[in-house]
Amino acid sequence: MLIFDQLKKTDRPLQVLSALVLLGLLVLLGGLWYVQVVSSQRYVETLRNQSFRSVRIPAIRGQILDRNRELFAESRPNYNLNLYLEELREQFQQKWGEIRPKTKLARAARLQLEQYGRFLVVSNLVEQMNGFALDVPLLTEAHLHRHFTNKLALPMSLMENLSQEQIARFMEQGGSLPAMDVEIMPVRTYPQATVAAHVLGYLNRDNSSAEDEEAFFNYRLPDYMGKAGLESSFDRALRGRAGVKNMLVNNLGYRQSEELVAPAEPGHNVVLTLDLQIQREAERALRQGNPNQRGAVVVMDPNNGDILALVSAPSFDPNSFIPRMTQQEWARLDDETQRPMINRATQERYPPGSIFKIVVALAALDAGTLRPNESVYNPGSFQLGKRSIHDTARPGDYNFRRAFKASSNTYFITHGLRCGIRRIIAMGNRFHLGELTSVLSRQEVEGEFPTLQQVSHSWSDGDTANLSIGQGPITVTPIQMAVMTSAIANGGKVLWPRVVMSIEPPEFRPDDPKTEFPAGRVREDLNIHPQHMNVLREAMLADVEDPDGTGRRAAVPGMQVCGKTGTAEVKHGHTRVDQITWFVSFAPFDKPRYTVVVMIESGVSGGSSCAPVAEQIYRFLKNYDPAAAKERKTLATTGGSR
């Protein structure tokens, strides 16, 4: 009552003080009411957000299939042995009680000792597992500490890719151990190992978000991204869409529970034009007798541009990139001579040598400067000023057919000079030499081919002579030569080659919609007179079928193979000279179904090194029925019978 009595008096300072105190109480009560009533929900949500951890779940990667739906790549279940640290909290506390010193420790020393205690608990469990002959890799204290510090809410992987025997042993003997369980995770696998490896490509570990995904996650489960080949070109379609789960953790970071927010969506399947059986045979033929062979093979359908086989040797096993590669394998892949990671069919440029005489012949025939029955005398070399160009063909008179079979340099230099460099370049441009074929996105080189602008400034007859026999300022890729040869086979249509047939949704059924890539797209029509084209085709047939043809070792009875050999010299440094050998071909003569191009580095000659490889491939193709192979696969898949 004393205070109120004083307030009734005219003590002005006391009245002001009392008003201020009352105002402060009102502000305090208002703030408490706002926090506890108005803003309570917001603080609850903030607390929830601080307690939840978002986890990115990778999607199952789509399959890569051949034209008959044989598997090139798939995601199979992988069995991993995981340790759940939140279930070991009591053991951690018990071990800390055993090793804790009586004297007080500094904070850093205490944390280090706690870390060591956890390591003892986990190491003991690993030893018990190895007592069951599970061969769990030894665990380091540093590895456990990194996981405990950065990924405590996630299970820690102790062992990956368990065999069925190891799983059975764990379920029988190790299932009673705490905090351990077997988890199934999809893993990329390539059942054909090294077959078509350069086309398929490989994966690298990459847990980053896709362009259309939310960027922020607290944790990311192991995921992979395509780094080469079709795995890279079609990564977005194959990768699918990642899922999300939320994990509730306590104040120490241990997992309490989890909730699936959005399931992962599997990736789409990519169906190729490759035929697994033809691909295998082409690889076998190229490497026969020489496992370290360096070269390439392209098998193409000349009627629609489908690539049936695309081979580069030496190869690699894309399985070795998952989960990680050994140092020994890295050393093999890093070999500067073998360079197994390079796709020699699309990513390496080579001088064409005598196979370019096909282009020179067409240019001269089209210009009317070459008459097939007229002869050119070959004295054994071609004299151009003071320069002498050797001719491997024996001295004598040569008409077109004989010159083509013997690959006479004198004959083709003579007609190259008569025809003129501009016509030769114009014909090469019709084949789109020096340009990409776009068969594999971002994994192809253009090659080199002279332009009209170049020959206008600095060009000589010597340059034309070199180009007429496939030397000088010209390099090509095996895929470009397959496109060129296919145009001869089909009567003059330069096609866009196709290696991907379609993209299909997962669990595809025949009625489902799919993205198709059209076959038979014509890039350019050569517009060569049919008579001139027949002259060239008949000369290519003679090169293989006649006993004196340079390509005779590619002959297959009843197949009528048409071809052209080539050999070109390349210099490495100032002294070493290497030989690039070629054989380009198609068959059968009357109704071509296959184009086969073989290129071998450091070969002897196109006839002795490459033609026998083509012969083995054609011998297989002669007896191969792709329709029957597709039907067998369909019956095996559906379980049907006829």
XYZ file of C-alpha atoms in Angstrom:
642
model
C 0.000 0.000 0.000
C 2.970 2.247 0.569
C 3.718 2.456 -3.160
C 0.145 3.334 -4.074
C 0.007 5.902 -1.292
C 3.113 7.503 -2.731
C 1.632 7.505 -6.228
C -1.407 9.402 -4.991
C 0.913 12.183 -3.995
C 2.308 14.602 -6.466
C 5.757 12.901 -6.680
C 6.244 13.342 -10.433
C 9.534 11.397 -10.860
C 8.061 8.384 -9.119
C 5.018 8.443 -11.360
C 7.228 8.458 -14.482
C 9.331 5.585 -13.159
C 6.250 3.550 -12.357
C 4.847 4.123 -15.836
C 8.097 2.958 -17.407
C 8.149 -0.211 -15.295
C 4.539 -0.958 -16.193
C 5.251 -0.370 -19.889
C 8.237 -2.729 -19.737
C 6.093 -5.437 -18.156
C 3.492 -5.044 -20.893
C 6.155 -5.297 -23.643
C 7.632 -8.409 -22.015
C 4.244 -10.088 -21.686
C 3.395 -9.173 -25.290
C 6.647 -10.639 -26.541
C 6.074 -13.869 -24.637
C 2.567 -14.106 -26.070
C 3.880 -13.525 -29.633
C 6.620 -16.125 -29.320
C 4.501 -18.804 -27.613
C 1.249 -18.307 -29.500
C 1.706 -16.426 -32.764
C 5.173 -17.711 -33.806
C 5.096 -21.126 -32.195
C 4.414 -22.980 -35.440
C 7.324 -21.293 -37.174
C 9.741 -22.318 -34.420
C 8.392 -25.853 -34.494
C 9.092 -26.006 -38.235
C 12.569 -24.569 -37.720
C 13.263 -27.221 -35.090
C 11.985 -29.918 -37.420
C 14.197 -28.661 -40.223
C 17.204 -28.713 -37.930
C 16.387 -32.338 -36.998
C 15.795 -33.679 -40.530
C 18.427 -34.561 -43.094
C 17.561 -34.927 -46.792
C 19.176 -37.816 -48.672
C 19.494 -38.090 -52.457
C 18.648 -41.596 -53.709
C 20.127 -42.420 -57.141
C 17.830 -43.957 -59.737
C 18.401 -47.324 -61.376
C 20.258 -46.660 -64.616
C 18.599 -47.744 -67.872
C 19.764 -50.646 -69.997
C 21.766 -50.493 -73.228
C 20.648 -53.167 -75.695
C 21.722 -54.362 -79.114
C 19.318 -54.487 -82.081
C 18.179 -57.974 -81.003
C 17.738 -56.828 -77.364
C 20.901 -58.524 -76.138
C 22.308 -56.759 -73.085
C 25.322 -54.497 -73.390
C 24.797 -52.700 -70.052
C 22.416 -53.125 -67.131
C 22.050 -52.375 -63.433
C 22.049 -55.515 -61.324
C 21.528 -55.867 -57.564
C 24.704 -55.478 -55.547
C 24.800 -56.793 -51.967
C 26.682 -54.627 -49.476
C 27.405 -55.260 -45.808
C 26.520 -52.112 -43.850
C 27.098 -51.021 -40.268
C 24.518 -48.820 -38.498
C 26.411 -46.771 -35.928
C 23.277 -45.535 -34.120
C 22.719 -49.092 -32.908
C 26.137 -49.127 -31.226
C 25.614 -46.130 -28.936
C 25.438 -48.271 -25.780
C 28.597 -50.168 -26.754
C 30.365 -46.867 -27.426
C 29.356 -45.550 -23.983
C 30.365 -48.798 -22.294
C 33.771 -48.814 -23.974
C 34.265 -45.167 -22.981
C 33.600 -46.145 -19.384
C 36.288 -48.824 -19.626
C 39.035 -46.692 -21.141
C 38.209 -43.345 -19.524
C 41.040 -42.175 -17.226
C 40.330 -40.985 -13.708
C 42.068 -37.683 -14.301
C 40.346 -34.925 -16.223
C 41.314 -34.654 -19.893
C 41.565 -31.657 -22.138
C 38.752 -31.480 -24.690
C 40.933 -32.483 -27.670
C 42.398 -35.447 -25.806
C 38.943 -36.560 -24.675
C 37.562 -36.444 -28.228
C 40.525 -38.419 -29.529
C 40.095 -41.076 -26.846
C 36.344 -41.324 -27.557
C 37.191 -41.803 -31.225
C 39.611 -44.588 -30.336
C 36.965 -46.258 -28.175
C 34.499 -46.310 -31.061
C 37.196 -47.784 -33.268
C 37.782 -50.606 -30.774
C 34.070 -51.473 -30.758
C 33.759 -51.532 -34.540
C 37.068 -53.373 -35.026
C 35.893 -56.075 -32.644
C 32.744 -56.559 -34.738
C 34.810 -56.767 -37.930
C 37.051 -59.399 -36.331
C 33.997 -61.430 -35.378
C 32.721 -61.209 -38.952
C 36.066 -62.405 -40.278
C 35.823 -65.290 -37.844
C 32.938 -66.428 -40.032
C 35.289 -66.340 -43.078
C 33.604 -63.282 -44.594
C 36.908 -61.534 -45.404
C 35.706 -58.055 -44.418
C 38.446 -55.525 -45.315
C 40.364 -54.100 -42.368
C 38.926 -50.835 -41.057
C 41.147 -47.870 -40.263
C 40.481 -45.459 -37.430
C 40.691 -42.535 -39.865
C 37.986 -44.024 -42.108
C 35.640 -44.565 -39.170
C 36.286 -41.031 -37.908
C 35.513 -39.488 -41.314
C 32.222 -41.339 -41.518
C 31.318 -40.558 -37.899
C 32.045 -36.857 -38.441
C 30.495 -36.346 -41.878
C 27.896 -39.070 -42.432
C 26.813 -40.276 -39.021
C 23.164 -40.621 -40.023
C 24.015 -42.913 -42.950
C 25.014 -46.579 -42.722
C 28.740 -47.212 -43.150
C 29.699 -49.690 -45.848
C 32.032 -52.418 -44.597
C 32.057 -54.638 -47.666
C 30.668 -54.342 -51.186
C 29.592 -56.871 -53.787
C 29.074 -59.859 -51.511
C 28.875 -63.235 -53.208
C 25.907 -65.541 -52.670
C 28.121 -67.718 -50.489
C 29.112 -64.749 -48.305
C 25.477 -63.665 -47.961
C 24.470 -67.168 -46.859
C 27.342 -67.278 -44.358
C 26.340 -63.911 -42.906
C 22.682 -64.888 -42.575
C 23.645 -68.145 -40.896
C 26.367 -66.973 -38.520
C 26.657 -63.195 -38.551
C 23.003 -62.259 -38.339
C 23.125 -62.248 -34.546
C 25.750 -59.497 -34.444
C 24.379 -56.024 -33.676
C 24.157 -53.080 -36.057
C 24.913 -55.039 -39.231
C 22.736 -55.822 -42.195
C 22.964 -56.622 -45.902
C 21.616 -53.861 -48.170
C 20.795 -54.212 -51.856
C 22.056 -51.400 -54.099
C 21.975 -51.287 -57.916
C 25.380 -51.352 -59.608
C 26.223 -50.791 -63.279
C 27.548 -53.870 -65.018
C 28.625 -54.685 -68.551
C 27.961 -58.392 -69.158
C 29.951 -58.393 -72.416
C 33.047 -56.943 -70.659
C 35.343 -55.406 -73.304
C 32.972 -55.961 -76.251
C 31.890 -52.615 -77.777
C 33.506 -50.783 -74.847
C 34.363 -47.687 -76.896
C 30.779 -47.360 -78.101
C 29.291 -47.872 -74.644
C 31.819 -45.739 -72.752
C 32.148 -45.827 -68.982
C 30.955 -44.179 -65.771
C 32.688 -42.096 -63.128
C 31.555 -41.450 -59.572
C 29.433 -38.297 -59.560
C 26.808 -37.586 -56.906
C 25.866 -34.148 -58.212
C 22.295 -33.213 -59.024
C 20.940 -33.263 -62.549
C 19.877 -29.987 -64.180
C 16.221 -30.414 -63.236
C 16.853 -31.604 -59.659
C 16.959 -29.658 -56.437
C 20.603 -28.852 -55.822
C 20.725 -29.121 -52.015
C 20.893 -32.424 -50.157
C 22.474 -33.144 -46.791
C 23.627 -36.563 -47.963
C 24.049 -38.221 -51.346
C 24.174 -41.965 -51.838
C 26.780 -43.205 -54.361
C 25.861 -42.388 -57.954
C 27.619 -42.375 -61.315
C 27.611 -40.252 -64.466
C 28.540 -41.213 -68.025
C 31.991 -39.926 -68.982
C 32.487 -41.375 -72.472
C 30.632 -43.157 -75.249
C 26.872 -43.551 -75.207
C 26.890 -43.568 -71.401
C 27.895 -39.919 -71.700
C 25.890 -38.906 -74.798
C 22.652 -40.344 -73.394
C 23.429 -39.859 -69.708
C 20.309 -37.827 -69.013
C 17.988 -40.490 -70.465
C 19.862 -43.408 -68.894
C 20.339 -41.829 -65.465
C 16.664 -41.405 -64.589
C 15.479 -39.114 -61.810
C 16.843 -39.319 -58.273
C 14.546 -39.851 -55.297
C 14.542 -38.182 -51.872
C 14.147 -39.438 -48.321
C 14.186 -37.503 -45.062
C 15.978 -38.800 -41.984
C 15.142 -37.683 -38.452
C 18.280 -37.357 -36.334
C 18.705 -36.620 -32.646
C 20.839 -33.902 -31.101
C 23.947 -36.078 -31.449
C 23.365 -36.705 -35.146
C 22.279 -40.343 -34.860
C 19.478 -41.540 -37.117
C 16.122 -41.970 -35.394
C 13.788 -42.702 -38.316
C 13.406 -42.063 -42.024
C 10.629 -41.278 -44.480
C 10.568 -41.659 -48.263
C 9.545 -38.328 -49.797
C 9.840 -39.166 -53.508
C 10.881 -42.514 -55.002
C 13.599 -42.596 -57.645
C 12.422 -42.976 -61.244
C 14.406 -45.535 -63.304
C 16.268 -44.404 -66.403
C 15.214 -45.147 -69.976
C 16.691 -47.918 -72.115
C 18.811 -47.189 -75.191
C 18.540 -49.641 -78.106
C 21.488 -49.724 -80.523
C 21.880 -50.683 -84.161
C 24.864 -52.851 -83.180
C 24.488 -56.601 -83.526
C 26.235 -58.303 -80.606
C 27.131 -61.394 -82.650
C 28.663 -59.361 -85.487
C 30.450 -57.112 -82.981
C 32.003 -60.120 -81.240
C 33.131 -61.679 -84.502
C 34.632 -58.409 -85.747
C 36.580 -57.977 -82.505
C 37.747 -61.586 -82.617
C 38.880 -61.223 -86.232
C 40.806 -57.998 -85.572
C 42.697 -59.392 -82.577
C 43.303 -62.888 -83.936
C 46.938 -63.817 -83.489
C 47.824 -60.469 -81.907
C 46.202 -59.505 -78.588
C 48.018 -56.140 -78.742
C 46.667 -55.263 -82.177
C 46.049 -51.561 -82.785
C 43.283 -50.913 -85.254
C 39.594 -50.514 -86.003
C 36.753 -52.278 -87.796
C 33.436 -50.821 -88.957
C 30.601 -53.014 -90.235
C 27.769 -50.973 -91.736
C 24.528 -51.635 -93.587
C 25.066 -49.660 -96.829
C 21.335 -49.450 -97.472
C 20.232 -47.599 -94.327
C 23.402 -46.466 -92.521
C 23.013 -48.767 -89.513
C 26.312 -49.489 -87.769
C 26.341 -53.234 -87.052
C 29.793 -53.308 -85.451
C 32.198 -50.580 -84.338
C 35.493 -51.976 -83.075
C 38.584 -50.303 -81.682
C 41.615 -52.194 -80.419
C 43.061 -52.414 -77.884
C 40.000 -52.131 -75.700
C 39.179 -51.783 -71.998
C 36.639 -53.215 -69.577
C 34.129 -50.560 -68.429
C 33.385 -52.742 -65.388
C 36.800 -51.781 -64.013
C 35.635 -48.177 -63.427
C 33.039 -49.315 -60.843
C 33.420 -48.733 -58.008
C 37.043 -47.750 -58.584
C 39.977 -48.751 -60.742
C 43.163 -50.463 -59.578
C 46.550 -48.820 -60.112
C 47.577 -51.696 -62.375
C 44.584 -51.128 -64.640
C 45.227 -47.365 -64.709
C 48.803 -48.015 -65.785
C 47.582 -50.190 -68.665
C 45.064 -47.596 -69.822
C 47.704 -44.849 -69.647
C 50.014 -46.584 -72.150
C 51.012 -43.924 -74.710
C 51.594 -46.479 -77.470
C 48.529 -48.661 -77.051
C 46.137 -45.877 -75.936
C 43.229 -48.252 -75.252
C 40.868 -45.415 -74.272
C 40.932 -43.889 -77.784
C 38.177 -44.986 -80.156
C 40.279 -45.511 -83.262
C 37.157 -45.875 -85.415
C 36.016 -42.291 -84.755
C 38.594 -40.372 -82.700
C 41.826 -40.893 -84.633
C 42.895 -39.475 -88.003
C 44.860 -41.580 -90.488
C 46.210 -41.004 -94.010
C 44.046 -43.115 -96.346
C 46.722 -44.204 -98.791
C 45.459 -46.038 -101.856
C 41.844 -46.331 -100.719
C 41.552 -42.644 -101.692
C 42.088 -43.773 -105.297
C 38.344 -44.567 -105.216
C 37.624 -40.824 -104.978
C 40.224 -39.971 -107.654
C 38.751 -42.606 -109.992
C 35.216 -41.250 -109.579
C 36.383 -37.663 -110.115
C 38.241 -38.615 -113.313
C 35.400 -40.806 -114.608
C 32.868 -38.075 -113.891
C 35.062 -35.473 -115.628
C 35.537 -37.711 -118.673
C 39.342 -37.611 -118.414
C 39.571 -41.322 -117.571
C 38.526 -43.900 -120.156
C 38.559 -47.351 -118.523
C 40.033 -49.200 -121.507
C 42.827 -46.723 -122.260
C 46.230 -47.740 -120.945
C 48.910 -45.799 -119.128
C 52.464 -47.100 -119.193
C 54.089 -47.597 -115.799
C 57.905 -47.635 -115.926
C 58.122 -48.522 -112.199
C 57.961 -44.958 -110.908
C 56.398 -41.606 -111.726
C 58.808 -38.818 -112.552
C 57.617 -35.336 -111.541
C 60.387 -32.850 -112.226
C 63.378 -34.017 -110.219
C 61.183 -36.080 -107.908
C 60.596 -39.792 -108.467
C 57.528 -41.471 -106.863
C 57.926 -45.233 -106.508
C 55.237 -47.559 -107.884
C 54.745 -50.950 -106.212
C 52.981 -52.229 -109.357
C 55.260 -53.977 -111.833
C 56.275 -52.063 -114.983
C 53.871 -52.376 -117.901
C 50.708 -51.049 -119.511
C 47.710 -50.541 -117.235
C 44.071 -49.934 -118.039
C 41.712 -48.923 -115.219
C 40.807 -52.441 -114.065
C 44.402 -53.649 -113.955
C 45.655 -50.419 -112.373
C 42.977 -50.601 -109.674
C 43.788 -54.242 -108.843
C 47.522 -53.575 -108.722
C 47.042 -50.165 -107.053
C 49.378 -48.499 -109.565
C 50.587 -45.122 -108.315
C 51.679 -44.074 -111.804
C 48.206 -44.631 -113.257
C 46.344 -42.686 -110.587
C 48.844 -39.822 -110.408
C 48.549 -39.478 -114.186
C 44.756 -39.304 -114.029
C 44.797 -37.113 -110.936
C 46.864 -34.527 -112.801
C 44.667 -34.812 -115.901
C 41.487 -34.452 -113.881
C 42.807 -31.569 -111.799
C 42.869 -30.849 -108.094
C 39.629 -28.865 -108.091
C 37.606 -31.796 -109.403
C 39.225 -34.149 -106.899
C 38.387 -31.791 -104.034
C 34.843 -31.360 -105.327
C 34.356 -35.144 -105.333
C 35.824 -35.449 -101.842
C 33.416 -32.755 -100.685
C 30.502 -34.794 -102.007
C 31.603 -37.582 -99.666
C 31.921 -34.949 -96.895
C 35.537 -35.800 -96.173
C 36.991 -33.599 -93.464
C 33.574 -33.361 -91.782
C 31.963 -35.151 -88.851
C 29.616 -38.045 -89.544
C 27.869 -37.382 -86.181
C 27.814 -41.096 -85.412
C 28.852 -40.495 -81.781
C 28.160 -37.087 -80.282
C 31.283 -35.252 -79.037
C 33.422 -38.367 -79.609
C 34.563 -37.956 -83.176
C 37.225 -36.015 -85.069
C 36.753 -34.426 -88.478
C 39.905 -35.485 -90.257
C 41.611 -33.202 -92.777
C 40.829 -32.480 -96.406
C 42.151 -29.615 -98.562
C 39.810 -26.786 -99.486
C 39.541 -24.879 -102.748
C 40.815 -21.813 -100.909
C 43.975 -23.675 -99.889
C 44.770 -24.879 -103.403
C 44.236 -21.367 -104.778
C 47.097 -19.945 -102.715
C 49.850 -22.519 -102.470
C 49.502 -25.766 -104.367
C 51.700 -27.622 -106.806
C 51.519 -30.625 -109.100
C 53.537 -32.440 -106.467
C 50.739 -31.843 -103.967
C 48.186 -33.168 -106.468
C 50.365 -36.234 -107.069
C 50.548 -36.918 -103.341
C 46.801 -36.482 -102.878
C 46.057 -38.772 -105.843
C 47.596 -41.683 -103.929
C 46.108 -40.733 -100.546
C 49.137 -38.960 -99.064
C 49.773 -35.319 -98.206
C 47.243 -32.982 -96.555
C 44.530 -35.610 -96.026
C 43.527 -37.695 -93.014
C 40.351 -39.702 -92.488
C 38.648 -41.845 -89.867
C 37.491 -45.448 -90.366
C 33.862 -44.366 -89.904
C 34.264 -41.816 -92.735
C 35.656 -44.554 -94.975
C 32.698 -46.791 -94.111
C 30.317 -44.015 -95.191
C 32.312 -43.512 -98.406
C 32.359 -47.228 -99.257
C 28.657 -47.585 -98.483
C 27.918 -44.842 -101.013
C 29.711 -46.902 -103.684
C 27.792 -50.010 -102.605
C 24.323 -48.413 -102.673
C 24.755 -46.588 -105.970
C 25.723 -43.102 -104.815
C 23.874 -42.128 -101.627
C 26.042 -40.700 -98.841
C 24.217 -41.696 -95.649
C 24.272 -40.430 -92.101
C 25.467 -43.431 -90.063
C 23.221 -44.492 -87.182
C 24.295 -46.245 -83.985
C 21.231 -45.593 -81.765
C 17.918 -47.017 -82.902
C 15.559 -45.839 -80.146
C 15.094 -44.745 -76.531
C 12.476 -46.703 -74.615
C 10.854 -46.267 -71.200
C 11.739 -48.796 -68.483
C 9.680 -52.000 -68.451
C 9.068 -51.393 -72.156
C 6.227 -53.193 -73.929
C 5.776 -53.254 -77.728
C 2.733 -50.912 -77.579
C 4.551 -48.272 -75.453
C 5.638 -44.997 -77.102
C 9.365 -44.567 -77.695
C 11.777 -42.087 -79.232
C 13.024 -43.420 -82.564
C 15.999 -42.257 -84.614
C 15.205 -42.712 -88.320
C 17.364 -44.919 -90.523
C 18.437 -44.249 -94.088
C 18.884 -40.482 -93.832
C 20.601 -39.313 -97.026
C 23.215 -36.624 -96.550
C 24.019 -36.185 -100.233
C 23.553 -37.922 -103.573
C 26.797 -38.247 -105.537
C 24.932 -37.975 -108.865
C 27.458 -40.233 -110.585
C 26.435 -41.795 -113.883
C 25.460 -45.454 -113.239
C 27.910 -46.615 -115.912
C 30.813 -44.926 -114.121
C 29.693 -46.366 -110.789
C 29.546 -49.851 -112.325
C 33.076 -49.484 -113.708
C 34.347 -48.736 -110.201
C 32.305 -51.486 -108.544
C 33.523 -54.086 -111.049
C 37.130 -53.016 -110.437
C 36.594 -53.436 -106.681
C 35.174 -56.917 -107.325
C 38.209 -57.812 -109.431
C 40.577 -56.598 -106.710
C 39.258 -59.370 -104.455
C 38.060 -62.076 -106.841
C 40.977 -62.076 -109.302
C 44.079 -64.026 -108.213
C 46.351 -61.040 -108.906
C 44.264 -58.499 -106.945
C 45.805 -56.886 -103.866
C 42.636 -57.720 -101.890
C 42.467 -61.401 -102.879
C 42.938 -62.598 -99.288
C 39.464 -61.225 -98.470
C 37.747 -63.533 -100.972
C 34.943 -65.755 -99.645
C 33.514 -68.323 -102.088
C 29.953 -67.444 -103.038
C 30.066 -64.013 -101.348
C 31.474 -61.807 -104.175
C 33.369 -59.348 -101.975
C 34.336 -56.006 -103.561
C 37.249 -54.107 -102.030
C 40.287 -51.859 -102.173
C 43.502 -52.090 -100.187
C 45.599 -49.192 -98.994
C 48.899 -48.530 -97.250
C 50.134 -45.139 -96.071
C 53.296 -44.022 -94.341
C 53.258 -41.770 -91.292
C 56.244 -40.234 -89.565
C 56.702 -40.139 -85.804
C 59.325 -37.571 -84.952
C 62.276 -37.191 -87.311
C 63.223 -40.809 -87.865
C 60.570 -43.453 -87.144
C 58.193 -44.297 -89.978
C 55.033 -46.315 -89.376
C 52.547 -47.824 -91.809
C 48.765 -47.453 -91.698
C 47.081 -50.280 -93.588
C 43.510 -50.364 -94.913
C 40.916 -52.545 -96.555
C 37.538 -51.045 -97.523
C 34.884 -53.349 -98.952
C 31.254 -54.308 -99.447
C 29.384 -57.523 -100.295
C 27.669 -59.167 -102.048
C 28.353 -57.463 -105.387
C 24.851 -57.688 -106.844
C 22.825 -56.778 -103.734
C 25.170 -55.311 -101.106
C 24.157 -55.981 -97.497
C 27.369 -55.220 -95.652
C 30.183 -52.690 -95.737
C 33.339 -53.771 -93.906
C 36.247 -51.390 -93.274
C 39.434 -52.589 -91.567
C 42.319 -50.357 -90.467
C 45.450 -51.657 -88.728
C 48.310 -49.554 -87.387
C 51.865 -50.799 -88.002
C 50.606 -53.330 -90.533
C 52.565 -54.841 -93.407
C 50.120 -53.900 -96.166
C 46.386 -53.616 -96.677
C 46.334 -56.903 -98.562
C 48.307 -58.952 -96.054
C 47.214 -57.320 -92.763
C 43.631 -56.099 -93.260
C 42.102 -58.237 -96.021
C 42.341 -61.481 -93.964
C 40.451 -59.770 -91.117
C 37.670 -58.818 -93.519
C 37.643 -62.368 -94.919
C 36.963 -63.808 -91.470
C 34.135 -61.317 -90.894
C 32.550 -62.006 -94.301
C 32.797 -65.758 -93.741
C 30.780 -65.291 -90.557
C 28.283 -62.934 -92.219
C 27.694 -65.359 -95.084
C 26.194 -67.926 -92.687
C 24.656 -65.471 -90.234
C 20.910 -64.947 -90.206
C 20.074 -61.788 -88.204
C 16.327 -62.479 -88.387
C 16.821 -65.897 -86.817
C 19.025 -64.386 -84.113
C 16.334 -61.834 -83.271
C 13.649 -64.520 -83.187
C 15.726 -66.694 -80.854
C 16.163 -63.753 -78.483
C 12.429 -62.958 -78.588
C 11.513 -66.556 -77.776
C 14.067 -66.670 -74.960
C 12.679 -63.437 -73.485
C 8.998 -64.368 -73.715
C 9.448 -68.045 -72.957
C 7.431 -68.896 -76.072
C 7.978 -71.677 -78.583
C 7.131 -72.489 -82.158
